[in-house]
Tab-separated table of C-alpha atoms in Angstrom:
chain	number	residue	atom	x	y	z
I	112	MET	CA	-52.958	-0.400	-3.529
I	113	LYS	CA	-50.193	1.699	-5.027
I	114	LYS	CA	-49.643	3.539	-1.712
I	115	LYS	CA	-49.443	0.226	0.134
I	116	PHE	CA	-46.848	-1.058	-2.347
I	117	LEU	CA	-44.723	2.080	-1.914
I	118	PHE	CA	-45.005	1.773	1.872
I	119	ILE	CA	-43.701	-1.806	1.718
I	120	LEU	CA	-40.775	-0.703	-0.472
I	121	ALA	CA	-39.927	2.018	2.020
I	122	LEU	CA	-39.964	-0.484	4.876
I	123	LEU	CA	-37.677	-2.820	2.936
I	124	ALA	CA	-35.284	0.058	2.235
I	125	LEU	CA	-35.205	0.997	5.897
I	126	ALA	CA	-34.573	-2.605	6.831
I	127	GLY	CA	-31.686	-2.726	4.379
I	128	CYS	CA	-30.202	0.442	5.839
I	129	GLY	CA	-30.288	-1.127	9.251
I	130	GLN	CA	-28.387	-4.272	8.282
I	131	ARG	CA	-25.487	-5.003	10.551
I	132	PRO	CA	-21.982	-5.156	9.062
I	133	PRO	CA	-20.545	-8.670	8.769
I	134	ASP	CA	-18.855	-10.073	11.835
I	135	ALA	CA	-15.130	-10.171	11.056
I	136	THR	CA	-14.429	-13.128	13.311
I	137	THR	CA	-17.129	-15.222	11.648
I	138	VAL	CA	-15.870	-14.274	8.186
I	139	LEU	CA	-12.321	-15.264	9.111
I	140	GLU	CA	-13.381	-18.529	10.745
I	141	ASN	CA	-15.284	-19.484	7.595
I	142	ALA	CA	-12.249	-18.647	5.464
I	143	ALA	CA	-9.968	-20.634	7.757
I	144	ARG	CA	-12.164	-23.728	7.454
I	145	THR	CA	-12.545	-23.417	3.690
I	146	MET	CA	-8.844	-22.794	3.053
I	147	GLY	CA	-7.560	-25.347	5.550
I	148	ALA	CA	-5.822	-22.719	7.643
I	149	THR	CA	-7.061	-23.902	11.045
I	150	ASN	CA	-4.309	-26.464	11.631
I	151	LEU	CA	-1.756	-25.119	9.171
I	152	LYS	CA	1.574	-24.454	10.847
I	153	SER	CA	3.805	-24.102	7.788
I	154	ILE	CA	3.670	-24.236	4.019
I	155	ARG	CA	6.065	-24.696	1.122
I	156	TYR	CA	5.155	-23.576	-2.376
I	157	SER	CA	7.131	-23.365	-5.606
I	158	GLY	CA	6.709	-22.332	-9.190
I	159	SER	CA	8.059	-20.067	-11.912
I	160	GLY	CA	7.105	-16.911	-13.747
I	161	TYR	CA	8.487	-13.398	-13.741
I	162	TYR	CA	10.372	-11.202	-11.297
I	163	PHE	CA	10.544	-7.417	-11.565
I	164	ALA	CA	13.317	-5.294	-9.994
I	165	LEU	CA	11.619	-2.769	-7.725
I	166	ALA	CA	12.685	0.874	-8.204
I	167	GLN	CA	15.058	0.093	-11.101
I	168	SER	CA	12.987	1.133	-14.132
I	169	TYR	CA	14.592	2.345	-17.357
I	170	ASN	CA	12.852	5.693	-16.952
I	171	PRO	CA	10.641	7.017	-14.146
I	172	ASN	CA	7.424	6.420	-16.095
I	173	GLU	CA	7.977	2.725	-16.908
I	174	PRO	CA	7.236	-0.439	-14.894
I	175	TRP	CA	10.063	-2.118	-13.008
I	176	PRO	CA	12.365	-4.134	-15.333
I	177	LYS	CA	11.317	-7.705	-16.010
I	178	PHE	CA	13.326	-10.915	-15.488
I	179	ASN	CA	12.485	-14.570	-15.961
I	180	ALA	CA	11.891	-16.301	-12.620
I	181	LYS	CA	13.321	-19.653	-13.651
I	182	SER	CA	12.469	-21.124	-10.274
I	183	TYR	CA	10.898	-19.851	-7.086
I	184	VAL	CA	10.608	-21.688	-3.759
I	185	ARG	CA	9.233	-20.317	-0.517
I	186	VAL	CA	8.886	-21.947	2.886
I	187	VAL	CA	6.888	-20.193	5.609
I	188	ASP	CA	6.671	-21.247	9.269
I	189	TYR	CA	3.821	-19.351	10.910
I	190	ASP	CA	4.570	-20.547	14.431
I	191	THR	CA	8.178	-19.308	14.441
I	192	VAL	CA	7.497	-16.323	12.156
I	193	SER	CA	10.123	-17.535	9.702
I	194	SER	CA	10.373	-17.519	5.939
I	195	ARG	CA	12.905	-18.587	3.321
I	196	GLU	CA	12.382	-17.316	-0.229
I	197	GLU	CA	14.691	-18.536	-3.006
I	198	LEU	CA	14.651	-17.140	-6.527
I	199	VAL	CA	16.738	-18.069	-9.567
I	200	ARG	CA	16.359	-15.464	-12.281
I	201	THR	CA	17.648	-14.852	-15.779
I	202	ARG	CA	17.373	-11.767	-17.906
I	203	GLU	CA	15.059	-10.868	-20.717
I	204	ASP	CA	16.802	-9.342	-23.747
I	205	PRO	CA	17.829	-6.688	-24.361
I	206	PRO	CA	18.966	-5.658	-20.859
I	207	ARG	CA	17.042	-2.524	-19.933
I	208	GLY	CA	17.052	-0.853	-16.548
I	209	GLY	CA	18.662	-1.881	-13.287
I	210	GLY	CA	18.489	-4.979	-11.110
I	211	PHE	CA	22.103	-6.093	-11.720
I	212	GLN	CA	21.814	-5.700	-15.458
I	213	PRO	CA	23.232	-6.880	-17.752
I	214	LEU	CA	22.661	-10.201	-16.014
I	215	ILE	CA	24.894	-12.977	-17.357
I	216	GLY	CA	23.568	-16.501	-16.851
I	217	GLU	CA	21.600	-17.205	-13.683
I	218	ARG	CA	21.424	-15.240	-10.441
I	219	ARG	CA	20.404	-17.035	-7.254
I	220	GLU	CA	18.970	-14.870	-4.482
I	221	VAL	CA	17.744	-16.051	-1.093
I	222	GLY	CA	15.969	-13.856	1.441
I	223	VAL	CA	15.429	-15.257	4.945
I	224	VAL	CA	13.825	-14.018	8.130
I	225	SER	CA	13.451	-15.750	11.474
I	226	GLY	CA	11.950	-13.634	14.218
I	227	GLU	CA	14.113	-10.533	14.561
I	228	ALA	CA	16.948	-11.914	12.407
I	229	ALA	CA	17.175	-11.545	8.646
I	230	TRP	CA	19.852	-12.442	6.141
I	231	THR	CA	20.407	-12.572	2.393
I	232	ILE	CA	22.331	-15.066	0.282
I	233	ILE	CA	23.587	-14.034	-3.168
I	234	GLY	CA	25.234	-17.037	-4.795
I	235	ASP	CA	27.331	-18.355	-1.902
I	236	ASP	CA	27.705	-15.002	-0.140
I	237	LEU	CA	25.717	-14.711	3.122
I	238	ARG	CA	25.002	-11.188	4.400
I	239	PRO	CA	23.159	-10.200	7.592
I	240	SER	CA	20.225	-7.969	6.573
I	241	PRO	CA	18.678	-6.530	9.753
I	242	GLU	CA	17.130	-3.665	7.754
I	243	ALA	CA	14.987	-6.210	5.852
I	244	ALA	CA	13.571	-8.039	8.884
I	245	ALA	CA	10.398	-5.984	9.418
I	246	GLU	CA	9.255	-6.150	5.799
I	247	ARG	CA	10.017	-9.872	5.493
I	248	ARG	CA	7.999	-10.586	8.638
I	249	LEU	CA	5.183	-8.519	7.181
I	250	GLN	CA	5.279	-10.600	3.995
I	251	ILE	CA	4.569	-13.730	6.070
I	252	TRP	CA	1.215	-12.257	7.129
I	253	LEU	CA	0.403	-11.213	3.568
I	254	THR	CA	0.235	-14.838	2.400
I	255	PRO	CA	-3.388	-16.069	2.166
I	256	HIS	CA	-3.260	-18.275	5.248
I	257	GLY	CA	-0.978	-15.867	7.081
I	258	PHE	CA	-3.501	-13.078	6.561
I	259	VAL	CA	-6.330	-15.144	8.060
I	260	ARG	CA	-4.198	-16.075	11.048
I	261	ALA	CA	-2.897	-12.545	11.706
I	262	ALA	CA	-6.300	-10.918	11.180
I	263	MET	CA	-7.966	-13.235	13.708
I	264	ALA	CA	-5.428	-12.092	16.302
I	265	GLY	CA	-5.552	-8.412	15.313
I	266	ASN	CA	-8.951	-7.037	16.419
I	267	PRO	CA	-10.299	-7.041	12.843
I	268	THR	CA	-13.188	-5.138	11.309
I	269	ALA	CA	-15.252	-6.172	8.286
I	270	GLU	CA	-17.250	-4.417	5.587
I	271	SER	CA	-19.389	-5.824	2.757
I	272	GLN	CA	-18.680	-4.498	-0.732
I	273	THR	CA	-19.605	-5.310	-4.313
I	274	ARG	CA	-16.634	-5.648	-6.624
I	275	GLU	CA	-16.865	-6.697	-10.254
I	276	GLY	CA	-20.467	-7.710	-9.671
I	277	ARG	CA	-19.717	-10.057	-6.761
I	278	GLU	CA	-20.230	-9.680	-3.026
I	279	VAL	CA	-16.970	-9.656	-1.080
I	280	THR	CA	-15.928	-8.812	2.451
I	281	VAL	CA	-13.073	-6.442	3.222
I	282	VAL	CA	-11.370	-7.378	6.483
I	283	SER	CA	-8.968	-4.860	8.012
I	284	PHE	CA	-6.636	-4.943	10.995
I	285	ALA	CA	-3.506	-3.278	12.367
I	286	LEU	CA	-0.315	-5.335	12.440
I	287	ASP	CA	2.409	-4.616	15.019
I	288	GLY	CA	0.746	-1.268	15.666
I	289	ARG	CA	2.370	-0.012	12.467
I	290	PHE	CA	0.960	-1.556	9.308
I	291	ARG	CA	-2.655	-1.284	8.194
I	292	VAL	CA	-3.594	-4.467	6.318
I	293	ASN	CA	-6.734	-4.976	4.248
I	294	GLY	CA	-7.830	-8.278	2.762
I	295	ILE	CA	-10.651	-9.104	0.377
I	296	ILE	CA	-12.405	-12.394	1.102
I	297	SER	CA	-14.607	-13.694	-1.673
I	298	ASP	CA	-18.098	-15.157	-1.413
I	299	GLN	CA	-16.358	-18.547	-1.627
I	300	ASN	CA	-14.488	-17.819	1.632
I	301	LEU	CA	-11.122	-17.448	-0.128
I	302	VAL	CA	-8.586	-14.650	0.331
I	303	GLN	CA	-8.756	-12.877	-3.007
I	304	SER	CA	-6.206	-10.120	-2.339
I	305	VAL	CA	-4.366	-8.259	0.400
I	306	GLU	CA	-2.966	-4.755	0.553
I	307	THR	CA	-0.831	-2.702	2.893
I	308	TRP	CA	1.684	0.146	2.835
I	309	ILE	CA	5.389	0.232	3.676
I	310	ALA	CA	7.809	3.139	4.035
I	311	ASN	CA	9.899	4.005	0.984
I	312	PRO	CA	12.354	6.936	0.881
I	313	VAL	CA	11.190	7.984	-2.601
I	314	LEU	CA	7.510	7.007	-2.752
I	315	GLY	CA	6.618	7.626	0.893
I	316	ASP	CA	3.871	5.274	2.094
I	317	MET	CA	4.301	2.808	-0.773
I	318	PRO	CA	1.355	0.501	-1.570
I	319	VAL	CA	1.887	-3.267	-1.616
I	320	GLU	CA	-0.863	-5.303	-3.292
I	321	ILE	CA	-1.032	-9.071	-3.793
I	322	ALA	CA	-3.759	-10.785	-5.825
I	323	TYR	CA	-4.468	-14.506	-5.337
I	324	SER	CA	-6.447	-16.562	-7.856
I	325	ASN	CA	-6.976	-20.041	-9.333
I	326	TYR	CA	-7.157	-21.808	-5.972
I	327	GLN	CA	-6.627	-25.567	-5.957
I	328	ASP	CA	-6.768	-28.205	-3.249
I	329	PHE	CA	-3.422	-29.545	-1.997
I	330	ASN	CA	-3.960	-32.291	0.599
I	331	GLY	CA	-6.871	-30.476	2.188
I	332	VAL	CA	-5.394	-26.978	1.934
I	333	LYS	CA	-6.664	-24.594	-0.720
I	334	PHE	CA	-3.871	-22.461	-2.151
I	335	PRO	CA	-3.720	-20.061	-5.129
I	336	THR	CA	-1.836	-21.207	-8.191
I	337	LYS	CA	-1.562	-17.635	-9.476
I	338	ILE	CA	0.088	-14.873	-7.419
I	339	LEU	CA	0.567	-11.319	-8.690
I	340	GLN	CA	2.323	-8.888	-6.379
I	341	LYS	CA	2.672	-5.153	-7.010
I	342	GLN	CA	4.681	-2.521	-5.183
I	343	GLY	CA	4.503	1.153	-6.016
I	344	GLY	CA	1.792	0.404	-8.571
I	345	TYR	CA	3.855	-1.967	-10.750
I	346	PRO	CA	4.332	-5.771	-10.638
I	347	THR	CA	7.238	-7.185	-8.649
I	348	LEU	CA	6.317	-10.891	-8.883
I	349	ASP	CA	4.087	-12.798	-11.305
I	350	LEU	CA	4.142	-16.408	-10.146
I	351	THR	CA	2.481	-19.569	-11.391
I	352	VAL	CA	2.503	-22.062	-8.520
I	353	GLY	CA	3.059	-25.698	-9.440
I	354	ASP	CA	3.575	-27.430	-6.105
I	355	VAL	CA	2.275	-26.829	-2.569
I	356	GLN	CA	3.205	-28.825	0.534
I	357	PRO	CA	1.152	-28.023	3.665
I	358	ASN	CA	2.925	-28.399	7.017
I	359	ALA	CA	6.267	-28.976	5.293
I	360	ALA	CA	9.378	-28.981	7.444
I	361	ALA	CA	10.763	-25.460	7.612
I	362	ASP	CA	14.073	-25.928	9.468
I	363	ILE	CA	15.041	-22.253	9.292
I	364	GLU	CA	17.987	-21.865	11.641
I	365	VAL	CA	19.717	-18.529	12.203
I	366	PRO	CA	23.389	-18.867	11.154
I	367	ASP	CA	26.060	-17.988	13.717
I	368	ALA	CA	27.326	-15.182	11.462
I	369	VAL	CA	23.886	-13.577	11.610
I	370	ARG	CA	23.266	-14.246	15.295
I	371	GLN	CA	26.611	-12.722	16.254
I	372	SER	CA	26.350	-9.694	13.960
I	373	THR	CA	25.367	-6.299	15.307
I	374	PRO	CA	23.820	-3.408	13.356
I	375	GLN	CA	26.510	-1.113	12.062
I	376	PRO	CA	26.100	2.667	12.194
I	377	VAL	CA	26.248	4.642	8.974
I	378	ARG	CA	29.902	5.312	8.232
I	379	VAL	CA	31.317	8.011	5.946
I	380	GLU	CA	35.001	8.047	5.051
I	381	SER	CA	36.498	10.867	2.995
I	382	GLU	CA	39.379	10.450	0.578
I	383	GLU	CA	40.690	13.612	-1.065
I	384	VAL	CA	41.138	12.786	-4.744
I	385	VAL	CA	42.542	16.217	-5.634
I	386	ASP	CA	42.457	19.519	-3.796
I	387	GLY	CA	38.811	20.266	-2.970
I	388	VAL	CA	37.369	16.989	-4.323
I	389	TRP	CA	36.529	14.168	-1.904
I	390	HIS	CA	35.325	10.609	-2.510
I	391	LEU	CA	32.867	9.970	0.346
I	392	THR	CA	32.804	6.220	0.912
I	393	GLY	CA	32.031	3.839	3.792
I	394	GLY	CA	28.928	2.154	2.393
I	395	SER	CA	27.781	0.298	-0.691
I	396	HIS	CA	27.040	3.619	-2.427
I	397	HIS	CA	29.371	6.601	-2.413
I	398	SER	CA	29.060	10.338	-2.950
I	399	VAL	CA	31.529	12.957	-4.173
I	400	ALA	CA	31.930	16.417	-2.643
I	401	VAL	CA	33.363	19.210	-4.793
I	402	GLU	CA	34.362	22.546	-3.280
I	403	PHE	CA	33.857	25.682	-5.338
I	404	ARG	CA	34.854	29.249	-4.415
I	405	ASP	CA	31.561	30.108	-2.698
I	406	PHE	CA	29.679	26.824	-2.372
I	407	VAL	CA	29.844	23.026	-2.327
I	408	VAL	CA	28.352	20.470	-4.723
I	409	VAL	CA	27.616	16.868	-3.709
I	410	VAL	CA	27.244	14.299	-6.463
I	411	GLU	CA	24.732	11.583	-5.519
I	412	ALA	CA	22.379	11.158	-2.557
I	413	PRO	CA	22.002	7.385	-2.249
I	414	ALA	CA	20.110	5.091	0.151
I	415	GLY	CA	17.995	7.301	2.412
I	416	GLU	CA	17.923	10.080	4.958
I	417	GLU	CA	20.281	8.472	7.460
I	418	ARG	CA	23.032	8.172	4.844
I	419	SER	CA	22.433	11.687	3.529
I	420	GLU	CA	22.571	13.230	6.999
I	421	ALA	CA	25.912	11.500	7.637
I	422	VAL	CA	27.338	12.662	4.292
I	423	ILE	CA	26.137	16.232	4.853
I	424	ALA	CA	27.730	16.246	8.310
I	425	GLU	CA	31.034	15.077	6.808
I	426	VAL	CA	30.868	17.736	4.091
I	427	LYS	CA	30.341	20.427	6.717
I	428	LYS	CA	33.466	19.208	8.530
I	429	LEU	CA	35.503	19.249	5.337
I	430	VAL	CA	34.199	22.639	4.166
I	431	PRO	CA	32.734	24.355	7.229
I	432	ASP	CA	32.389	27.863	5.827
I	433	LYS	CA	30.512	27.292	2.536
I	434	PRO	CA	26.869	26.368	1.847
I	435	LEU	CA	25.893	23.100	0.230
I	436	ARG	CA	24.233	24.611	-2.829
I	437	TYR	CA	23.716	21.698	-5.235
I	438	VAL	CA	23.165	17.943	-5.171
I	439	VAL	CA	23.659	16.150	-8.491
I	440	ASN	CA	21.417	13.107	-9.005
I	441	THR	CA	22.868	10.744	-11.624
I	442	HIS	CA	19.595	8.865	-12.202
I	443	HIS	CA	16.239	8.158	-10.569
I	444	HIS	CA	16.825	4.554	-9.374
I	445	PHE	CA	15.763	4.595	-5.745
I	446	ASP	CA	19.088	3.402	-4.338
I	447	HIS	CA	20.599	6.523	-5.928
I	448	SER	CA	17.808	9.012	-5.195
I	449	GLY	CA	16.510	7.888	-1.795
I	450	GLY	CA	18.447	10.602	0.046
I	451	LEU	CA	17.574	13.547	-2.195
I	452	ARG	CA	14.795	14.874	0.041
I	453	THR	CA	17.296	15.404	2.857
I	454	TYR	CA	19.295	17.756	0.617
I	455	VAL	CA	16.102	19.598	-0.327
I	456	ALA	CA	15.415	20.043	3.396
I	457	GLU	CA	18.979	21.381	3.670
I	458	GLY	CA	18.186	23.998	1.005
I	459	ALA	CA	20.189	22.481	-1.857
I	460	THR	CA	19.077	22.627	-5.494
I	461	VAL	CA	18.623	19.247	-7.192
I	462	VAL	CA	20.437	18.848	-10.522
I	463	THR	CA	18.977	15.949	-12.483
I	464	HIS	CA	17.876	14.953	-15.968
I	465	GLU	CA	14.802	16.812	-17.150
I	466	MET	CA	12.713	13.602	-17.315
I	467	ASN	CA	13.027	13.167	-13.537
I	468	ARG	CA	11.716	16.511	-12.355
I	469	ALA	CA	7.982	15.845	-12.835
I	470	PHE	CA	8.427	12.402	-11.273
I	471	TYR	CA	10.063	13.786	-8.123
I	472	GLU	CA	7.556	16.613	-7.816
I	473	ARG	CA	4.705	14.102	-8.002
I	474	VAL	CA	5.944	11.317	-5.712
I	475	TRP	CA	7.345	13.703	-3.105
I	476	GLN	CA	3.768	14.843	-2.471
I	477	ALA	CA	2.759	11.353	-1.265
I	478	PRO	CA	1.934	10.813	2.452
I	479	ARG	CA	4.834	9.799	4.706
I	480	THR	CA	3.100	8.660	7.866
I	481	LEU	CA	5.092	5.445	8.337
I	482	ASN	CA	8.519	7.066	8.432
I	483	PRO	CA	8.310	10.871	8.401
I	484	ASP	CA	11.508	12.501	7.139
I	485	ARG	CA	12.871	16.011	7.660
I	486	LEU	CA	11.175	17.410	4.580
I	487	SER	CA	7.760	16.059	5.552
I	488	GLN	CA	8.085	17.514	9.044
I	489	ALA	CA	9.230	20.933	7.785
I	490	PRO	CA	7.991	21.171	4.172
I	491	ARG	CA	9.678	23.434	1.674
I	492	PRO	CA	9.460	23.465	-2.130
I	493	ALA	CA	12.192	21.670	-4.040
I	494	THR	CA	14.239	23.650	-6.549
I	495	PHE	CA	15.655	22.015	-9.667
I	496	GLU	CA	18.155	22.660	-12.407
I	497	THR	CA	17.629	20.101	-15.148
I	498	VAL	CA	19.902	18.572	-17.746
I	499	THR	CA	19.051	17.642	-21.312
I	500	GLU	CA	22.454	16.955	-22.866
I	501	LYS	CA	24.808	19.292	-20.998
I	502	HIS	CA	24.668	21.545	-17.940
I	503	VAL	CA	27.500	23.539	-16.371
I	504	LEU	CA	28.120	24.556	-12.748
I	505	THR	CA	30.965	27.026	-12.268
I	506	ASP	CA	32.296	29.768	-10.015
I	507	GLY	CA	34.629	31.194	-12.665
I	508	GLU	CA	37.544	29.152	-11.326
I	509	ARG	CA	36.380	25.531	-11.072
I	510	THR	CA	33.944	24.045	-13.577
I	511	MET	CA	31.738	20.961	-13.426
I	512	GLU	CA	30.202	19.755	-16.675
I	513	ILE	CA	27.209	17.476	-16.373
I	514	HIS	CA	26.611	15.303	-19.431
I	515	HIS	CA	23.841	12.937	-20.460
I	516	ILE	CA	25.138	9.420	-21.146
I	517	GLN	CA	23.395	8.828	-24.444
I	518	GLY	CA	22.104	5.378	-25.337
I	519	SER	CA	22.712	3.756	-21.940
I	520	GLY	CA	20.635	0.642	-21.373
I	521	HIS	CA	20.848	1.148	-17.626
I	522	ASN	CA	18.773	4.306	-17.434
I	523	GLU	CA	17.383	6.585	-20.112
I	524	GLY	CA	18.173	9.779	-18.210
I	525	ILE	CA	21.487	8.835	-16.593
I	526	ILE	CA	24.046	11.650	-16.297
I	527	MET	CA	27.726	11.919	-15.322
I	528	ALA	CA	29.799	14.778	-13.910
I	529	TYR	CA	33.128	15.838	-15.426
I	530	LEU	CA	35.718	18.191	-13.944
I	531	PRO	CA	37.786	19.329	-16.956
I	532	GLY	CA	40.421	21.143	-14.892
I	533	GLU	CA	41.118	18.003	-12.855
I	534	LYS	CA	40.317	15.501	-15.640
I	535	LEU	CA	38.019	13.585	-13.267
I	536	LEU	CA	34.871	11.751	-14.357
I	537	ILE	CA	32.192	10.927	-11.766
I	538	GLU	CA	29.700	8.211	-12.790
I	539	ALA	CA	27.290	5.718	-11.286
I	540	ASP	CA	26.415	2.097	-12.079
I	541	VAL	CA	27.790	1.915	-15.619
I	542	TYR	CA	31.314	1.169	-14.355
I	543	SER	CA	31.982	-0.073	-10.818
I	544	PRO	CA	35.665	-1.050	-10.449
I	545	ARG	CA	36.632	-3.204	-7.459
I	546	PRO	CA	40.105	-3.719	-5.956
I	547	GLY	CA	42.012	-6.508	-7.714
I	548	GLU	CA	39.102	-7.299	-10.009
I	549	ALA	CA	39.928	-9.094	-13.249
I	550	PRO	CA	38.322	-7.901	-16.499
I	551	PRO	CA	35.014	-9.674	-17.146
I	552	PRO	CA	35.036	-12.401	-19.810
I	553	ILE	CA	32.242	-10.539	-21.590
I	554	PRO	CA	32.544	-6.716	-21.520
I	555	ASN	CA	29.663	-4.976	-19.765
I	556	VAL	CA	27.639	-3.243	-22.480
I	557	PHE	CA	26.899	-0.348	-20.126
I	558	THR	CA	30.634	0.196	-19.586
I	559	VAL	CA	31.287	0.055	-23.314
I	560	ASN	CA	28.578	2.661	-23.775
I	561	LEU	CA	30.211	4.875	-21.131
I	562	TYR	CA	33.501	4.829	-23.028
I	563	ASP	CA	31.714	5.551	-26.304
I	564	ASN	CA	30.194	8.639	-24.667
I	565	ILE	CA	33.605	9.761	-23.377
I	566	GLN	CA	34.848	9.530	-26.938
I	567	ARG	CA	31.763	11.241	-28.377
I	568	LEU	CA	32.155	14.187	-26.014
I	569	ASN	CA	35.946	14.286	-26.461
I	570	LEU	CA	36.477	14.315	-22.697
I	571	ASP	CA	40.085	14.261	-21.505
I	572	VAL	CA	39.713	11.828	-18.588
I	573	ASP	CA	42.615	10.941	-16.340
I	574	ARG	CA	40.745	9.146	-13.534
I	575	ILE	CA	37.241	7.832	-12.857
I	576	VAL	CA	35.560	8.435	-9.496
I	577	PRO	CA	32.702	5.913	-9.247
I	578	ILE	CA	29.643	5.873	-7.024
I	579	HIS	CA	30.335	2.143	-6.600
I	580	GLY	CA	33.941	0.994	-6.249
I	581	ILE	CA	37.344	2.664	-6.126
I	582	VAL	CA	39.005	5.535	-7.963
I	583	VAL	CA	40.880	4.176	-10.992
I	584	PRO	CA	42.725	5.500	-14.060
I	585	LEU	CA	40.995	5.499	-17.425
I	586	ALA	CA	43.299	2.651	-18.440
I	587	ASP	CA	41.375	0.339	-16.081
I	588	LEU	CA	38.117	1.093	-17.896
I	589	LEU	CA	39.777	0.344	-21.232
I	590	GLN	CA	41.043	-2.958	-19.872
I	591	ALA	CA	37.554	-3.798	-18.579
I	592	ILE	CA	36.080	-3.447	-22.058
I	593	GLY	CA	38.979	-5.149	-23.848
I	594	ARG	CA	40.438	-2.069	-25.531
I	595	LYS	CA	43.934	-0.624	-25.494
């Protein structure tokens, strides 16, 4: 009897091993019926919660800085592949990290995509944003109903898994031949989460994860009332949805200014501030090249590889007979460190605050299959010289002092470069003077802190060379903070 029982168990085990994987099309059709996606052409949802500024953390080991999402409204048109996302955010106190800190009052941000066109509205300022189009289109297909629709058209596969004690189905497909998208569909035929990866100049293939929960019925369409999105492992949006309107009018028209715009090539313009020191402008973020007797130093490698390659080419024109030996990284925020790997590929040593070294060494090991850069195609180890409070680069004739800006709320490890012989101070983000700009009604606390550090270090500053903005005398900084 015992042998017969064991034989039956063995047969059952073999039968289990031979079970076919779930049919992805059937799984998706069931989800479409349950969620009301079959005849859904567009959707509008709104709510409030929290927004987090991607890549702008106070230090490299903290989550992205948190803001209040006072209101959030998104309209998606699946047929026209269009989306309009509007966010009104306010700050949490005290201001800590980037993301346009310190934020005064409310900041309205609108991100739009329609087919190949994308644009951004900050306040009343409309800016064509062609570089954002691909990711914004991707985000359309990461919505619950968008995922079902895109997966059904994308030759999907399915796999049964047990997660947190419940049976779920993982559906996977390739989108646009570029993005791999996975979605978890629960035993209730609801999209529980989606994940994919997008290219990031610092993190490489950066994970994007969105969790959907607390589904409710809105006029026959089931939609989550809780949305938690993460990028790079940390939250970027924590939304509580209060209103959902299926098949709402989208009316997303491409403005003439966007339709008529053409992508602009990376532009680098050099302005010699003093002999052997150039302000390299032409974009939203600048760099500074400093010529020494036997080498060149570049302060700041912003944006990404394309910008860095253009800056390096300009430096080689300005100083053709000397190697680019150092690149100074003021802080780890991705808009200021996205081009560092290009300098490493060039053979330059990275000078940065000591807290950043382990971070760069770790994240630069991540896969870069979506947008391989020079360093990933021809790997070489990065070399660092790190700063605690002060570091000096010199050739015996010209000296660059690199100082930690103590107590800055913008970034815990932010540094600035000072040329004592020329009385020039090079800084990023804590003071960004614009032409004809009036002093702010409330002094920027980061700028006040910069001046306090100038005083603490007893630096004799004549002019400030910013990574954002124009070269100005120290008197302009004093005026900006309301001091004589």
